PDB file of C-alpha atoms in Angstrom:
ATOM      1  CA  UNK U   1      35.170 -45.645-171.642  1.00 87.00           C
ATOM      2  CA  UNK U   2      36.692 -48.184-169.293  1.00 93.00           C
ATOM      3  CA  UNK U   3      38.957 -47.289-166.454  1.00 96.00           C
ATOM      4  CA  UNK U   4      41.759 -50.267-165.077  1.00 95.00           C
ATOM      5  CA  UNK U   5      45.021 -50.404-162.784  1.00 94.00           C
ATOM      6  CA  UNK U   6      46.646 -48.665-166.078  1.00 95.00           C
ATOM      7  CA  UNK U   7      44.437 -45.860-166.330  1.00 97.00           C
ATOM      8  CA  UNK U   8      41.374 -45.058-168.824  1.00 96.00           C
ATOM      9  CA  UNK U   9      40.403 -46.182-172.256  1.00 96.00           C
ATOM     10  CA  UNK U  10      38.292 -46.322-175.171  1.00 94.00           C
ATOM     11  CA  UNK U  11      35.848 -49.228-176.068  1.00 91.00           C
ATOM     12  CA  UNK U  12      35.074 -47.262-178.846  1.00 91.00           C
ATOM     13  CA  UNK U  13      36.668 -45.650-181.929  1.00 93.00           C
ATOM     14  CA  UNK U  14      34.505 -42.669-182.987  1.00 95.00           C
ATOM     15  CA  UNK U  15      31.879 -39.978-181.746  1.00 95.00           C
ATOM     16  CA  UNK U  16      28.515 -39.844-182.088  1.00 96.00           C
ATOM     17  CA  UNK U  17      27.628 -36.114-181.822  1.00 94.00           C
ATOM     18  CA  UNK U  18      24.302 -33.937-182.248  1.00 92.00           C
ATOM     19  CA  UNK U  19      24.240 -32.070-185.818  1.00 96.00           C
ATOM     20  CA  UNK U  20      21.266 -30.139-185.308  1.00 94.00           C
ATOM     21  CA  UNK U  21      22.324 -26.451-185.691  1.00 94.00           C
ATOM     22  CA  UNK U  22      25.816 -26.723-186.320  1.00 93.00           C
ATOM     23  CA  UNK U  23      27.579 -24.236-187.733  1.00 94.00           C
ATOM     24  CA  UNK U  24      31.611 -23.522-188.574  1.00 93.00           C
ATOM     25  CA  UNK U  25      31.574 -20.664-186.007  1.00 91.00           C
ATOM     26  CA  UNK U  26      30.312 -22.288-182.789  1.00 86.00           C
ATOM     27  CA  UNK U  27      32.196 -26.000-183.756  1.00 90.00           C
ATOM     28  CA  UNK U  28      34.204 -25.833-186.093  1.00 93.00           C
ATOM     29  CA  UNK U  29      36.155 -29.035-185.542  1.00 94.00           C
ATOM     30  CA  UNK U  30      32.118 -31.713-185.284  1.00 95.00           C
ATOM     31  CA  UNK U  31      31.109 -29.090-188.249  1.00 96.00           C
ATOM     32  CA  UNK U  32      34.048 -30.247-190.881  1.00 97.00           C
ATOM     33  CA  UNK U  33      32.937 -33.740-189.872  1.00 97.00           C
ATOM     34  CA  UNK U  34      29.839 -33.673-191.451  1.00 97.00           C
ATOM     35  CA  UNK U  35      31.992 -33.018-194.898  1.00 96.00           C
ATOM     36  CA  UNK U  36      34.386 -35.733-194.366  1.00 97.00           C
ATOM     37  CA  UNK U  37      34.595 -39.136-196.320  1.00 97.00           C
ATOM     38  CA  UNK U  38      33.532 -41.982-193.736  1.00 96.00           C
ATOM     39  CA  UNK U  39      31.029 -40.005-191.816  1.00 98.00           C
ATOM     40  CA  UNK U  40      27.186 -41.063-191.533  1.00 98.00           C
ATOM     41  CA  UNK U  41      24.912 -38.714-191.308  1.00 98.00           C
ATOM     42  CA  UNK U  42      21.536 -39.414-189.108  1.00 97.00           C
ATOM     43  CA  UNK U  43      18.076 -37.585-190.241  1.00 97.00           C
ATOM     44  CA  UNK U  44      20.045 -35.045-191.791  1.00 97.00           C
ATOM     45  CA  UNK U  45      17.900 -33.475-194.494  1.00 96.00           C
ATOM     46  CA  UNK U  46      19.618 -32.458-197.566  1.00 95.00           C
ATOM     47  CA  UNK U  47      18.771 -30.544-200.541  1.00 94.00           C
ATOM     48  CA  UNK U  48      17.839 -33.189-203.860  1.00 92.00           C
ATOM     49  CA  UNK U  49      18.954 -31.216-206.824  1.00 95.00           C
ATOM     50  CA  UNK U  50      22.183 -29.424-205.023  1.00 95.00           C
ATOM     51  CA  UNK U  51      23.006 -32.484-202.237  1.00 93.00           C
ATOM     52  CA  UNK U  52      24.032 -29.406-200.239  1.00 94.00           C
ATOM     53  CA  UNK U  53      23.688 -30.821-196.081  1.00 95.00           C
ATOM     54  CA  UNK U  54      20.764 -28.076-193.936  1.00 96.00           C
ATOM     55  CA  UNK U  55      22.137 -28.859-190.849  1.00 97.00           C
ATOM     56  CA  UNK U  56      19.865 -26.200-189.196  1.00 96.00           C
ATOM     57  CA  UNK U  57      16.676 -28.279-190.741  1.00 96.00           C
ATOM     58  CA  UNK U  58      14.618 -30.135-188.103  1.00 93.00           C
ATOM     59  CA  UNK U  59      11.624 -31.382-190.107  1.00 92.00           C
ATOM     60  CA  UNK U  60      12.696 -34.788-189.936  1.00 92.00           C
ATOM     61  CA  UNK U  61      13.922 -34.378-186.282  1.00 91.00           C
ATOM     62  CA  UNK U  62      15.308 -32.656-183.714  1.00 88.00           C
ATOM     63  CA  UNK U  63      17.796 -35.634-183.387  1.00 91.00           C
ATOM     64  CA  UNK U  64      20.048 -35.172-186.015  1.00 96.00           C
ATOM     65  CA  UNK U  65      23.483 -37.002-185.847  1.00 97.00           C
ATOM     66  CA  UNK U  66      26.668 -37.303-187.186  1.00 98.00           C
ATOM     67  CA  UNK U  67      29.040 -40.549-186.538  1.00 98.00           C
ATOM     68  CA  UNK U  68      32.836 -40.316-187.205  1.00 98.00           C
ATOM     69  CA  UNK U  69      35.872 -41.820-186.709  1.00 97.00           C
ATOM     70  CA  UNK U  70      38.140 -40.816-183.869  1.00 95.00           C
ATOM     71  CA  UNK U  71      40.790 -40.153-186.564  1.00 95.00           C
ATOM     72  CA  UNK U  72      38.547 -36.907-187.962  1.00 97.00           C
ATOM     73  CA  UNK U  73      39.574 -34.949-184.606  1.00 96.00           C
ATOM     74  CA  UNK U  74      43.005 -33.695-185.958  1.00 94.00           C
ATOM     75  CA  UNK U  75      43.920 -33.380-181.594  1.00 92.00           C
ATOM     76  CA  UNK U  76      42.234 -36.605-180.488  1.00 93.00           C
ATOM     77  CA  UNK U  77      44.339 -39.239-178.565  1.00 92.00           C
ATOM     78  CA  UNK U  78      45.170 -41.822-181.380  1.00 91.00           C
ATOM     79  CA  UNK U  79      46.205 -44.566-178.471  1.00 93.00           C
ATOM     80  CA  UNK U  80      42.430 -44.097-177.433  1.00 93.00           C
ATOM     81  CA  UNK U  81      44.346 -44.642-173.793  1.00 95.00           C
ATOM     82  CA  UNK U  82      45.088 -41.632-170.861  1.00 94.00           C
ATOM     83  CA  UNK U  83      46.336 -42.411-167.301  1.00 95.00           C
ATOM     84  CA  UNK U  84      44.248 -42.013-164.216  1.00 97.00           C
ATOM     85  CA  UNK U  85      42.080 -39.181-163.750  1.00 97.00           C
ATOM     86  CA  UNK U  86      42.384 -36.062-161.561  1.00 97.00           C
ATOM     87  CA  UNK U  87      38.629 -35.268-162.340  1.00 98.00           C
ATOM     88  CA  UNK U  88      35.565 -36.939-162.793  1.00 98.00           C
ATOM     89  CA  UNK U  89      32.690 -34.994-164.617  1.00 98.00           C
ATOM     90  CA  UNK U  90      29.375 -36.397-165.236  1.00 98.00           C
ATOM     91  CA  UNK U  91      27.036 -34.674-167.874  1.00 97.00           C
ATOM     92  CA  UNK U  92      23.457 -34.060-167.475  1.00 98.00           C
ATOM     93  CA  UNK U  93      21.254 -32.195-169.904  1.00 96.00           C
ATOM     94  CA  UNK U  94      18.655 -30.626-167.378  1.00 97.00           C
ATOM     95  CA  UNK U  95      15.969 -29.554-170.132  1.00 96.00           C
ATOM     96  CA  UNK U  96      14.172 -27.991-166.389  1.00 96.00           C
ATOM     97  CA  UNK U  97      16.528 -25.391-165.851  1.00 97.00           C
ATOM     98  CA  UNK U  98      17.355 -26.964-161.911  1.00 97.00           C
ATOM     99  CA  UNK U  99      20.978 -28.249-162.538  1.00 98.00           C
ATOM    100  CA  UNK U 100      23.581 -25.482-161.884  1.00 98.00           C
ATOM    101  CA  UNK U 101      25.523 -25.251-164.978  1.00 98.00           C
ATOM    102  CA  UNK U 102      28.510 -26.741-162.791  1.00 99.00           C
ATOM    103  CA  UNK U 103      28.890 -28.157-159.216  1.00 98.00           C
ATOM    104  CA  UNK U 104      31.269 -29.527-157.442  1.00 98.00           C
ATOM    105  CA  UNK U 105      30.526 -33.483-155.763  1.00 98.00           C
ATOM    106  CA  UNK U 106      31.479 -35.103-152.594  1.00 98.00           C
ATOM    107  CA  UNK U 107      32.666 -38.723-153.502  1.00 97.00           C
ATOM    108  CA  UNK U 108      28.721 -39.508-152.002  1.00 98.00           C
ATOM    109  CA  UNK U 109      27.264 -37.176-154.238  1.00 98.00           C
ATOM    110  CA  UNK U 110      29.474 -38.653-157.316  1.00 98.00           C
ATOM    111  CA  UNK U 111      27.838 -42.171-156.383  1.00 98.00           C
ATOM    112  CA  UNK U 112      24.184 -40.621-156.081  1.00 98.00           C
ATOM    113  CA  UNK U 113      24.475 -38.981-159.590  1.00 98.00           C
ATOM    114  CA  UNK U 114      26.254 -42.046-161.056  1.00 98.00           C
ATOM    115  CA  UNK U 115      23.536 -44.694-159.738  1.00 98.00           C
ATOM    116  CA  UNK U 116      20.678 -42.370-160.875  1.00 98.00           C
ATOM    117  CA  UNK U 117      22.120 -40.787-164.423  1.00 98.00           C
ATOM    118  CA  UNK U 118      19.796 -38.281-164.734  1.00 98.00           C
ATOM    119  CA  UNK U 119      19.268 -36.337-167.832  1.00 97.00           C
ATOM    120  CA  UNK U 120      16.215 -35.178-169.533  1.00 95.00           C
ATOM    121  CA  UNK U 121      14.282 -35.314-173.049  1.00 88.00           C
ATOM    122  CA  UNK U 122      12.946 -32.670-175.129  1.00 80.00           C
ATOM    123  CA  UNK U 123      10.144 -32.622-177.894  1.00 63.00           C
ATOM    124  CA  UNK U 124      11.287 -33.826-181.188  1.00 53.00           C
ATOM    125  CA  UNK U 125      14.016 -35.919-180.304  1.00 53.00           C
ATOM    126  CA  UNK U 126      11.801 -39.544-179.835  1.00 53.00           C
ATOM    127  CA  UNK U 127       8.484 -40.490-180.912  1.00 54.00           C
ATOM    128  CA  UNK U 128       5.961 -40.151-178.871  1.00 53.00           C
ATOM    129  CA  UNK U 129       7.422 -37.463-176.552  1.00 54.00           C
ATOM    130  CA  UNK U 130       4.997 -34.226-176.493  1.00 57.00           C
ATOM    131  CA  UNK U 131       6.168 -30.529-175.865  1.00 68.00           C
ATOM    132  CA  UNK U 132       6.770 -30.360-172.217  1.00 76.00           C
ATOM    133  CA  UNK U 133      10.256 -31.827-171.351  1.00 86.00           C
ATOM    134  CA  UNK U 134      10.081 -35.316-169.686  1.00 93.00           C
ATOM    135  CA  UNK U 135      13.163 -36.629-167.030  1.00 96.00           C
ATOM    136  CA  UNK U 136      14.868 -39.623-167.705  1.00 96.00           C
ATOM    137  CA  UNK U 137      17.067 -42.026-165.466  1.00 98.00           C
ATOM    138  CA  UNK U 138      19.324 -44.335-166.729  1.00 97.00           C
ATOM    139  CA  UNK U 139      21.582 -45.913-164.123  1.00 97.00           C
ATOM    140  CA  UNK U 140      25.219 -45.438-164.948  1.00 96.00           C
ATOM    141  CA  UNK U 141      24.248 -43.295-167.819  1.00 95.00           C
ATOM    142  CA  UNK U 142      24.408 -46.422-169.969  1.00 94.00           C
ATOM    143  CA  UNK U 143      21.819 -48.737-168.165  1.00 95.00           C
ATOM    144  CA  UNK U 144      21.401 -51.068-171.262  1.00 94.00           C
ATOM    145  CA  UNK U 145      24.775 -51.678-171.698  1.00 91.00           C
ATOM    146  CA  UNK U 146      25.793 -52.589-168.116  1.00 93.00           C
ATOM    147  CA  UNK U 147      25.776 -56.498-167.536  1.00 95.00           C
ATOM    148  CA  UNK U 148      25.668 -56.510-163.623  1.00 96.00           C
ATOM    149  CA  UNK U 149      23.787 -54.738-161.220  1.00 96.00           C
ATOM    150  CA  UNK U 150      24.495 -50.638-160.901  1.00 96.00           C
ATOM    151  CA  UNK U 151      25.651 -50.796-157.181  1.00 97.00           C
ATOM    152  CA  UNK U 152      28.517 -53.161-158.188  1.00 97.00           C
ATOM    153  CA  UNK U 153      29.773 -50.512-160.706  1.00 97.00           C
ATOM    154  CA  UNK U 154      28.856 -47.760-157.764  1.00 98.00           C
ATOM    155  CA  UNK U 155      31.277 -49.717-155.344  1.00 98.00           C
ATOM    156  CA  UNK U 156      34.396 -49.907-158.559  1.00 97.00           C
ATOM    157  CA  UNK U 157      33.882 -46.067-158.971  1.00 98.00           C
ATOM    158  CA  UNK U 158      34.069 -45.276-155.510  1.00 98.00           C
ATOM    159  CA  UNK U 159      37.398 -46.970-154.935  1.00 98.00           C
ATOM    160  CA  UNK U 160      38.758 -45.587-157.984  1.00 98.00           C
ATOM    161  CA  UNK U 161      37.558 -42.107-156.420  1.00 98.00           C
ATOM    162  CA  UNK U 162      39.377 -42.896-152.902  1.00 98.00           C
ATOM    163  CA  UNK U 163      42.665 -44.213-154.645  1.00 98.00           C
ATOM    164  CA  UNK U 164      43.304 -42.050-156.956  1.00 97.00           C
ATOM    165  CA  UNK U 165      41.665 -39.361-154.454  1.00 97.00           C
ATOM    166  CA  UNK U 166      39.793 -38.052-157.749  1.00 98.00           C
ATOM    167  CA  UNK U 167      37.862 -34.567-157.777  1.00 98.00           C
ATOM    168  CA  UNK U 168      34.113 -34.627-159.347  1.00 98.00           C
ATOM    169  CA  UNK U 169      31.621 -32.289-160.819  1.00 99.00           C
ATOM    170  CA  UNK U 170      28.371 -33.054-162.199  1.00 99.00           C
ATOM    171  CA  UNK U 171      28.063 -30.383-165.678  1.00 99.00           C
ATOM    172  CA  UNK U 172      24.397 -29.254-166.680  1.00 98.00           C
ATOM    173  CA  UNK U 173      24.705 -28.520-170.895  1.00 96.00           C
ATOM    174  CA  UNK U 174      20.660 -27.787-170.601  1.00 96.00           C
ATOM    175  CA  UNK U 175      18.700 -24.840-169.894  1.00 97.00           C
ATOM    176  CA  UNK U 176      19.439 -21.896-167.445  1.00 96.00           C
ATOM    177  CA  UNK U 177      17.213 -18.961-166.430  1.00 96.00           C
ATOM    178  CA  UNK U 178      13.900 -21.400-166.529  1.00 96.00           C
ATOM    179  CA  UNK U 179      12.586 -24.384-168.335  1.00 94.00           C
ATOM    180  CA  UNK U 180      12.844 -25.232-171.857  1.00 93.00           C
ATOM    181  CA  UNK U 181      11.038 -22.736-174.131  1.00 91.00           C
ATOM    182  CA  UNK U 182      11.307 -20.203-171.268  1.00 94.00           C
ATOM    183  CA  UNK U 183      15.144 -20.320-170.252  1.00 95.00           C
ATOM    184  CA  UNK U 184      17.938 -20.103-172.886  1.00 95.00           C
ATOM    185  CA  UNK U 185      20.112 -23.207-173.493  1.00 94.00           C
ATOM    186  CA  UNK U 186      23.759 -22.962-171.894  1.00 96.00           C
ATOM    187  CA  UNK U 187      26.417 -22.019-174.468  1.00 93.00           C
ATOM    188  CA  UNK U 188      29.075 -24.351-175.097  1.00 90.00           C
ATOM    189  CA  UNK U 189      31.575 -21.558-175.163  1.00 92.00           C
ATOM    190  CA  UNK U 190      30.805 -21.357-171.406  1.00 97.00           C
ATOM    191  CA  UNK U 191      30.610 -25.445-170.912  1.00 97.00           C
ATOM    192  CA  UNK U 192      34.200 -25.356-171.865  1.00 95.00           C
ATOM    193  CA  UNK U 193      35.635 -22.429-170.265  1.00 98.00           C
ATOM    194  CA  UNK U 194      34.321 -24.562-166.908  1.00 98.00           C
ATOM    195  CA  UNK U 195      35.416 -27.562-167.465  1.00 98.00           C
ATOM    196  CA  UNK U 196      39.063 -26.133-168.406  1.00 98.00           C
ATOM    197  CA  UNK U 197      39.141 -24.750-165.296  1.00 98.00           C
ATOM    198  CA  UNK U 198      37.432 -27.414-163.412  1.00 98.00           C
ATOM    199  CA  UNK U 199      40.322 -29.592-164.800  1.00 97.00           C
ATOM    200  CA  UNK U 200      43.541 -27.049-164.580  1.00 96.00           C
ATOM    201  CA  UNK U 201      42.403 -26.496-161.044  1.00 95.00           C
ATOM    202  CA  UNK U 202      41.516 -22.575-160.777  1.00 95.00           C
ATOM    203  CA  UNK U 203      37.875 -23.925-159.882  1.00 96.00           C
ATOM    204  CA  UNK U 204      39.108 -25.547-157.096  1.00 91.00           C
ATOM    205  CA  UNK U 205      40.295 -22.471-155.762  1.00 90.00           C
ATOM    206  CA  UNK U 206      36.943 -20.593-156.125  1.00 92.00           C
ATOM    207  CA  UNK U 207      34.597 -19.886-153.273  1.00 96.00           C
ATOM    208  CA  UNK U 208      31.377 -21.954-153.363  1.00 97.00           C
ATOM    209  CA  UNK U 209      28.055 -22.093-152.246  1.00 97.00           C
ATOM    210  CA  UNK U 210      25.478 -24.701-151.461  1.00 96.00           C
ATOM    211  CA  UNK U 211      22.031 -25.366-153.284  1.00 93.00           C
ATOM    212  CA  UNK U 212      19.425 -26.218-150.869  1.00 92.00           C
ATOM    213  CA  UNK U 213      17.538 -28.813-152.798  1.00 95.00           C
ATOM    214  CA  UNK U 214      20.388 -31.173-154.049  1.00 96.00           C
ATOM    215  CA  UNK U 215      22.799 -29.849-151.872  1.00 97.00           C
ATOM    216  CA  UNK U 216      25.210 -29.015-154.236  1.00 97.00           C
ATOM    217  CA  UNK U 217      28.173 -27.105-153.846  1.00 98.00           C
ATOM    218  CA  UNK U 218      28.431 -23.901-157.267  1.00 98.00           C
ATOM    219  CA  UNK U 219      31.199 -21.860-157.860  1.00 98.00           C
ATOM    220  CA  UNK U 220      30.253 -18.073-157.556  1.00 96.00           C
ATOM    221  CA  UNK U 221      32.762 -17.197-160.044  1.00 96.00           C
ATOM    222  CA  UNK U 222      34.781 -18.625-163.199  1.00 97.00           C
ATOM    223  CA  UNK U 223      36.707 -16.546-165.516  1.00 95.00           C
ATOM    224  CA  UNK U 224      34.655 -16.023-168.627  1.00 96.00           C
ATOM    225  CA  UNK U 225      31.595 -16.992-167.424  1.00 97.00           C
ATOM    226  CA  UNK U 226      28.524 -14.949-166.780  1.00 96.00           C
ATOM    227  CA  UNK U 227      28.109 -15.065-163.298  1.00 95.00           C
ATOM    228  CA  UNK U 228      24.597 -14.708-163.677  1.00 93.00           C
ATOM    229  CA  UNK U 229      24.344 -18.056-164.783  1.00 96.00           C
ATOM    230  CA  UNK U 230      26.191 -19.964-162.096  1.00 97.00           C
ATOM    231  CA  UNK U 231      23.580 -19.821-159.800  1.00 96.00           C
ATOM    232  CA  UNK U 232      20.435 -21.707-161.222  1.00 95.00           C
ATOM    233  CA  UNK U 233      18.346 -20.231-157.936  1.00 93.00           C
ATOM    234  CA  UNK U 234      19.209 -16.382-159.514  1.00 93.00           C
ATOM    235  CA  UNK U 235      19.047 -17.093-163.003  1.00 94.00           C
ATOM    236  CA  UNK U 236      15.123 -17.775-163.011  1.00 96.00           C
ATOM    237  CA  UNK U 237      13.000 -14.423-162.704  1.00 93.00           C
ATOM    238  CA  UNK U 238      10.858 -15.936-159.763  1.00 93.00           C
ATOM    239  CA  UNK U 239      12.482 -17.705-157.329  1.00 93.00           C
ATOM    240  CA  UNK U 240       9.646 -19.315-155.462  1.00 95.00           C
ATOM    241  CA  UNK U 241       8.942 -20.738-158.994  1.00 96.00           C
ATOM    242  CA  UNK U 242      12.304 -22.352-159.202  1.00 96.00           C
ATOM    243  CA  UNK U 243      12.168 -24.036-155.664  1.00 96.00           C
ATOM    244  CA  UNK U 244       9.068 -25.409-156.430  1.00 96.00           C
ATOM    245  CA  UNK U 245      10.383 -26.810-159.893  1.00 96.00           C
ATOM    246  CA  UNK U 246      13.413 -28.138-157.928  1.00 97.00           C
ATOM    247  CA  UNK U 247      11.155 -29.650-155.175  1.00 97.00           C
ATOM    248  CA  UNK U 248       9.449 -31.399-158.373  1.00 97.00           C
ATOM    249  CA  UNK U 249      12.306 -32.786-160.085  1.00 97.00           C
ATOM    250  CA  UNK U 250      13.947 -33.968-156.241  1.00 98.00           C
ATOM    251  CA  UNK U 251      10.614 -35.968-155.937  1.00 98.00           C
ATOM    252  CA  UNK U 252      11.188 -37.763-159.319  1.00 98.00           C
ATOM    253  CA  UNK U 253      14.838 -38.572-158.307  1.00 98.00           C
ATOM    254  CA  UNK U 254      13.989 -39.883-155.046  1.00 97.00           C
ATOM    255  CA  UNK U 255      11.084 -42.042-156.721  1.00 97.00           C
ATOM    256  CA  UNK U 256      13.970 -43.302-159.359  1.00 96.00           C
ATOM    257  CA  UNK U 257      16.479 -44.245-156.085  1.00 90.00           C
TER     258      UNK U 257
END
């Protein structure tokens, strides 16, 4: 996505979205996609004789994909164009079980976050990777693709921010309640129901607290939502074994910075 003087818009015509698992119930909408003329299917196995798609199948891979045009989203923006933002929200898929679920960003934070584009990687999903979950950086979220240095993108997103006087949350799809294989992975029933009300504005109104490692500000409540899950800190059984997780993954951020 780009974002000018006009507001945001699309470099790019389609979606690129994880199949692995995906069933009519929980997405109904990426599910019919993988049935559609004009998608391509990614490590997908299939049986021979029937050609019937196991999207649940992850002998190939974990990393299972499905690419589709814009156009298979019956409610997707056909102009591919929106005005300026009210809210930012960065994604992060915390496979450690640190990130809250969702937290709310000073315009500092938003640049910390940005610069470092933290997320992590799971067994399965690349060669080479073993069991244990490994973090990754990649500056911007999209280092390879960005032609000048991150701090000059940085400094374009933090005016943006101050003009438009933009709110931002950084949203954790991982794990919850401990590390992968231990925690459970957040539903995206719950995902959503934040980031609607991050975006109508109810969050706004909620009271928040601060996480001591990162020092970011959660919610303690959002209709729908478990509130048990809010809190990364209270989700794990052992506390003292989440702070020294959290200490862990802090040290790898500040060795990325």
């Amino acid at each position: 996505h780009g974002w000018s003087d006009r507001g945001v818009f699309n470099f790019e015509g389609g979606c690129y979205a994880k199949a692995i698992n995906l069933s009519k119930e929980s997405e109904p909408e990426i599910y019919e996609c993988t049935r559609k003329f004009g998608t391509i299917l990614e490590n997908v196995a299939f049986n021979v004789d029937t050609r019937r798609l196991d999207l649940d199948d992850a002998s190939l891979t974990e990393n299972t994909r499905a690419a589709y045009p814009i156009t298979h989203i019956p409610t997707a923006e056909r102009s591919k164009t929106g005005g300026h933002p009210e809210n930012i929200i960065m994604l992060t898929a915390d496979a450690f079980g640190i990130m809250p679920p969702i937290s709310r960003l000073t315009p500092e934070q938003t640049l910390y976050h940005f610069i470092s584009g933290y997320t992590s990687k799971i067994g399965g999903t690349e060669i080479g990777l073993g069991k244990e979950p490994q973090a990754t950086f990649s500056a911007c979220f999209g280092a390879p693709f960005m032609a000048l240095h991150p701090y000059a993108y940085a400094q374009l997103l933090r005016e943006k921010i101050k003009k438009y006087n933009v709110r931002c949350w950084l949203v954790n799809t991982g794990w919850v309640g401990g590390p992968y294989g231990i925690g459970n992975r957040i539903k995206l029933k719950y995902t959503r129901q934040m980031v609607k009300a991050a975006l109508d504005g109810t969050l706004e109104n909620s009271s928040f607290v601060e996480e001591k490692v990162f020092g970011l500000k959660i919610p303690e409540e959002c209709q729908d939502v478990p509130k048990e899950i809010l809190n990364p800190v209270q989700a794990w059984k052992n506390q003292s074994d989440y702070m020294e997780k959290a200490s862990e993954l802090a040290k790898k951020f500040r060795e990325n910075f």
